[in-house]
Structures are given as C-alpha cells and as structure tokens.
Amino acid sequence: HPLLATSAPRYALAISSPSEGRPMKRALTLVLVSIAVVALVGCGGSSSPKPLAEADYVSQMEKLGTELSSSINKIGSAGNSTAKIEAALGTAQTELRAAADKMEAMTPPSDIKDQQAKLVKGVRELADGLDTIKTKIKNGDISAILSITTLPGIKDISDASGAIIKAGYKIGGAG
C-alpha cells in the first residue's frame, strides 16, 4: 500500500515478549505505522456544505495528521510500562474519535465522498477496537499491542486511503 510504504512516520518501540525475551521492534513498528496511517489520512473539519477543493482537503488532512502524531509518539515511548501503554492507547482512542467526528462533519470533494465515509467508519472501528487491546495490556499481556493491525477498521482505513490516493489526492506524502 503506497501510504504505508512511503509516508507514514515509523515509530519503533522495543517491547520484550515475556515468552520470548527478545525485542518485538519490527512487529510493533508495523502496528504503529498502521496507527500513523490513521493520523495521515484524517482530515480537519469544515461544516460548509460546499465540497472542499483538493488543496484544502489535503491541507486539512496534513494538519490533523500532525496533531495525531503526538499520540503515536507517546505509544512509541511508553516502553514496557503497562500503565503508560494503556494511557497512550487511551489518548490515541480519544484523538481517533475526534478525527472521525471532524471527518464526518466536513464535506469532502465529491469524487471521494464514499471513500471518506469508509475512512470515518474505519477510524471509529479502530478506536473502538483499542478497548480490547487496553484490557489485555492492563491484564499484563503487553504483546497484545501487536494485534492492533488485525483490529476491525484497519482494512477499511487502508482501502479508503488507497482509493483517495488513486483518485489523485496526494495524502500522506504519497505520489
């Protein structure tokens, strides 16, 4: 996927697997890249019924992506502390939900209206799915963070962002 391959900032975190005793840096990097996709494909709000121009749409997405990057960085710097990981995931959840609200409130360019709706759905599903991850981490299963990439919403986010890029919108540094 072009957005994953070229644009998402990569945040690495070494979490030692209790069963393996070795860093799971690569797998967690993929997890955090998935979250970064959400940060980079989100878009800030406009309640105007007139569809946004491409440049405005892209600009708003970049602004929201920058804002969401701070929560991704917190996940990456949480280390092996279950409390810090759980808190960082909670922050990401709050910001994902806020991003979904902003995306839903805006009027995207008409040629990507359906993809925008799918993106909003995916972002909400991902935010909701983080509850399961937080519960597992709270119960001591730090490796549960690796399952973020399998949560509902990731596929919708990937598909929608890919379709938006294919429609010519240079989101997330693609193209």
Short mmCIF file of C-alpha atoms in Angstrom, two decimals:
data_model
loop_
_atom_site.label_atom_id
_atom_site.label_comp_id
_atom_site.label_asym_id
_atom_site.label_seq_id
_atom_site.Cartn_x
_atom_site.Cartn_y
_atom_site.Cartn_z
CA HIS A 1 0.00 0.00 0.00
CA PRO A 2 1.58 3.31 -1.07
CA LEU A 3 0.63 5.23 2.05
CA LEU A 4 2.14 2.61 4.30
CA ALA A 5 5.27 2.29 2.22
CA THR A 6 6.14 5.91 1.59
CA SER A 7 4.69 8.30 4.04
CA ALA A 8 3.86 7.07 7.49
CA PRO A 9 6.41 8.01 10.08
CA ARG A 10 7.88 4.92 11.60
CA TYR A 11 7.99 4.82 15.33
CA ALA A 12 9.82 1.96 16.93
CA LEU A 13 9.34 0.58 20.38
CA ALA A 14 11.18 -2.35 21.84
CA ILE A 15 8.87 -4.43 23.96
CA SER A 16 10.27 -7.64 25.25
CA SER A 17 7.98 -10.57 24.86
CA PRO A 18 7.58 -12.30 28.21
CA SER A 19 7.62 -15.66 26.45
CA GLU A 20 10.48 -14.97 24.07
CA GLY A 21 12.54 -12.44 26.00
CA ARG A 22 13.55 -10.61 22.81
CA PRO A 23 12.51 -7.27 21.30
CA MET A 24 9.45 -7.25 19.05
CA LYS A 25 10.54 -3.99 17.45
CA ARG A 26 9.71 -4.83 13.85
CA ALA A 27 6.20 -6.09 14.55
CA LEU A 28 5.43 -3.12 16.76
CA THR A 29 6.76 -0.75 14.13
CA LEU A 30 4.14 -2.17 11.75
CA VAL A 31 1.46 -1.63 14.38
CA LEU A 32 2.49 1.96 14.89
CA VAL A 33 2.68 2.58 11.16
CA SER A 34 -0.93 1.41 10.97
CA ILE A 35 -1.89 3.99 13.56
CA ALA A 36 0.14 6.59 11.67
CA VAL A 37 -1.95 5.85 8.59
CA VAL A 38 -4.97 6.99 10.54
CA ALA A 39 -3.09 10.11 11.56
CA LEU A 40 -2.12 10.88 8.00
CA VAL A 41 -5.45 10.20 6.33
CA GLY A 42 -7.61 12.10 8.78
CA CYS A 43 -8.92 15.48 7.83
CA GLY A 44 -9.92 18.53 9.81
CA GLY A 45 -13.40 19.89 9.88
CA SER A 46 -15.41 22.22 7.74
CA SER A 47 -19.15 22.33 8.20
CA SER A 48 -19.72 24.09 4.89
CA PRO A 49 -22.00 22.17 2.54
CA LYS A 50 -19.71 23.14 -0.39
CA PRO A 51 -17.15 20.37 -1.06
CA LEU A 52 -13.59 21.27 -0.24
CA ALA A 53 -11.11 21.88 -3.02
CA GLU A 54 -8.33 19.30 -3.33
CA ALA A 55 -5.68 21.60 -1.85
CA ASP A 56 -7.86 22.44 1.16
CA TYR A 57 -8.71 18.80 1.72
CA VAL A 58 -5.07 17.73 1.59
CA SER A 59 -4.03 20.64 3.83
CA GLN A 60 -6.60 19.75 6.47
CA MET A 61 -5.54 16.11 6.43
CA GLU A 62 -1.90 17.09 6.92
CA LYS A 63 -2.82 19.36 9.85
CA LEU A 64 -4.77 16.62 11.59
CA GLY A 65 -2.02 14.11 10.86
CA THR A 66 0.49 16.37 12.60
CA GLU A 67 -1.77 16.67 15.63
CA LEU A 68 -2.28 12.91 15.87
CA SER A 69 1.43 12.18 15.56
CA SER A 70 1.99 13.26 19.15
CA SER A 71 -0.25 10.46 20.45
CA ILE A 72 1.59 7.95 18.26
CA ASN A 73 4.88 9.16 19.68
CA LYS A 74 3.53 8.56 23.19
CA ILE A 75 2.78 4.93 22.34
CA GLY A 76 6.28 4.59 20.94
CA SER A 77 7.87 5.98 24.09
CA ALA A 78 5.75 4.07 26.60
CA GLY A 79 8.33 1.29 26.97
CA ASN A 80 7.25 -1.79 28.89
CA SER A 81 5.03 0.08 31.33
CA THR A 82 1.53 -1.30 31.03
CA ALA A 83 0.11 1.86 32.61
CA LYS A 84 1.92 4.11 30.13
CA ILE A 85 0.96 1.95 27.15
CA GLU A 86 -2.65 1.86 28.28
CA ALA A 87 -2.69 5.65 28.77
CA ALA A 88 -1.11 6.24 25.36
CA LEU A 89 -3.68 3.97 23.71
CA GLY A 90 -6.45 5.86 25.52
CA THR A 91 -5.09 9.14 24.18
CA ALA A 92 -4.91 7.69 20.68
CA GLN A 93 -8.50 6.46 21.04
CA THR A 94 -9.74 9.90 22.04
CA GLU A 95 -7.90 11.54 19.17
CA LEU A 96 -9.08 8.94 16.65
CA ARG A 97 -12.69 9.54 17.69
CA ALA A 98 -12.22 13.30 17.44
CA ALA A 99 -10.69 12.86 13.97
CA ALA A 100 -13.65 10.73 12.89
CA ASP A 101 -16.04 13.41 14.12
CA LYS A 102 -14.15 16.08 12.16
CA MET A 103 -14.12 13.94 9.02
CA GLU A 104 -17.83 13.27 9.29
CA ALA A 105 -18.61 16.97 9.78
CA MET A 106 -16.74 18.06 6.68
CA THR A 107 -17.84 17.97 3.08
CA PRO A 108 -15.10 16.15 1.15
CA PRO A 109 -14.57 16.61 -2.56
CA SER A 110 -17.48 14.89 -4.28
CA ASP A 111 -15.34 12.33 -6.09
CA ILE A 112 -14.15 10.82 -2.80
CA LYS A 113 -17.32 11.13 -0.72
CA ASP A 114 -17.80 7.35 -0.46
CA GLN A 115 -14.14 6.75 0.41
CA GLN A 116 -14.38 9.45 3.09
CA ALA A 117 -17.39 7.67 4.65
CA LYS A 118 -15.47 4.37 4.63
CA LEU A 119 -12.50 6.12 6.23
CA VAL A 120 -14.69 7.54 9.01
CA LYS A 121 -16.15 4.07 9.63
CA GLY A 122 -12.68 2.52 9.77
CA VAL A 123 -11.32 5.14 12.16
CA ARG A 124 -14.25 4.63 14.53
CA GLU A 125 -13.88 0.83 14.37
CA LEU A 126 -10.17 1.12 15.14
CA ALA A 127 -10.78 3.44 18.09
CA ASP A 128 -13.41 1.06 19.49
CA GLY A 129 -11.13 -1.94 18.95
CA LEU A 130 -8.41 -0.41 21.10
CA ASP A 131 -10.58 -1.18 24.16
CA THR A 132 -9.77 -4.87 23.74
CA ILE A 133 -6.06 -4.14 23.45
CA LYS A 134 -6.12 -1.89 26.53
CA THR A 135 -7.85 -4.59 28.57
CA LYS A 136 -5.28 -7.21 27.59
CA ILE A 137 -2.42 -4.86 28.38
CA LYS A 138 -3.98 -3.96 31.72
CA ASN A 139 -4.03 -7.68 32.48
CA GLY A 140 -0.29 -7.89 31.76
CA ASP A 141 -0.29 -9.02 28.12
CA ILE A 142 1.99 -6.36 26.62
CA SER A 143 2.30 -8.34 23.41
CA ALA A 144 -1.40 -7.64 22.78
CA ILE A 145 -0.35 -4.34 21.21
CA LEU A 146 0.87 -6.35 18.23
CA SER A 147 -2.71 -7.31 17.38
CA ILE A 148 -3.66 -3.72 16.54
CA THR A 149 -3.09 -4.47 12.87
CA THR A 150 -5.81 -7.13 12.99
CA LEU A 151 -8.47 -4.88 14.52
CA PRO A 152 -11.64 -4.06 12.62
CA GLY A 153 -11.15 -0.79 10.84
CA ILE A 154 -7.58 -1.25 9.63
CA LYS A 155 -8.74 -2.74 6.30
CA ASP A 156 -11.34 0.00 5.77
CA ILE A 157 -8.73 2.65 6.55
CA SER A 158 -6.24 1.09 4.16
CA ASP A 159 -8.79 0.59 1.37
CA ALA A 160 -10.22 4.11 1.72
CA SER A 161 -6.85 5.84 1.86
CA GLY A 162 -5.68 3.84 -1.16
CA ALA A 163 -8.78 4.87 -3.11
CA ILE A 164 -8.29 8.52 -2.11
CA ILE A 165 -4.68 8.37 -3.34
CA LYS A 166 -5.78 6.65 -6.55
CA ALA A 167 -8.29 9.48 -7.10
CA GLY A 168 -5.34 11.87 -7.19
CA TYR A 169 -5.25 13.26 -3.66
CA LYS A 170 -1.64 13.43 -2.50
CA ILE A 171 -2.30 12.49 1.10
CA GLY A 172 0.46 11.39 3.44
CA GLY A 173 3.25 12.35 1.08
CA ALA A 174 2.17 9.73 -1.48
CA GLY A 175 2.94 10.16 -5.13
#
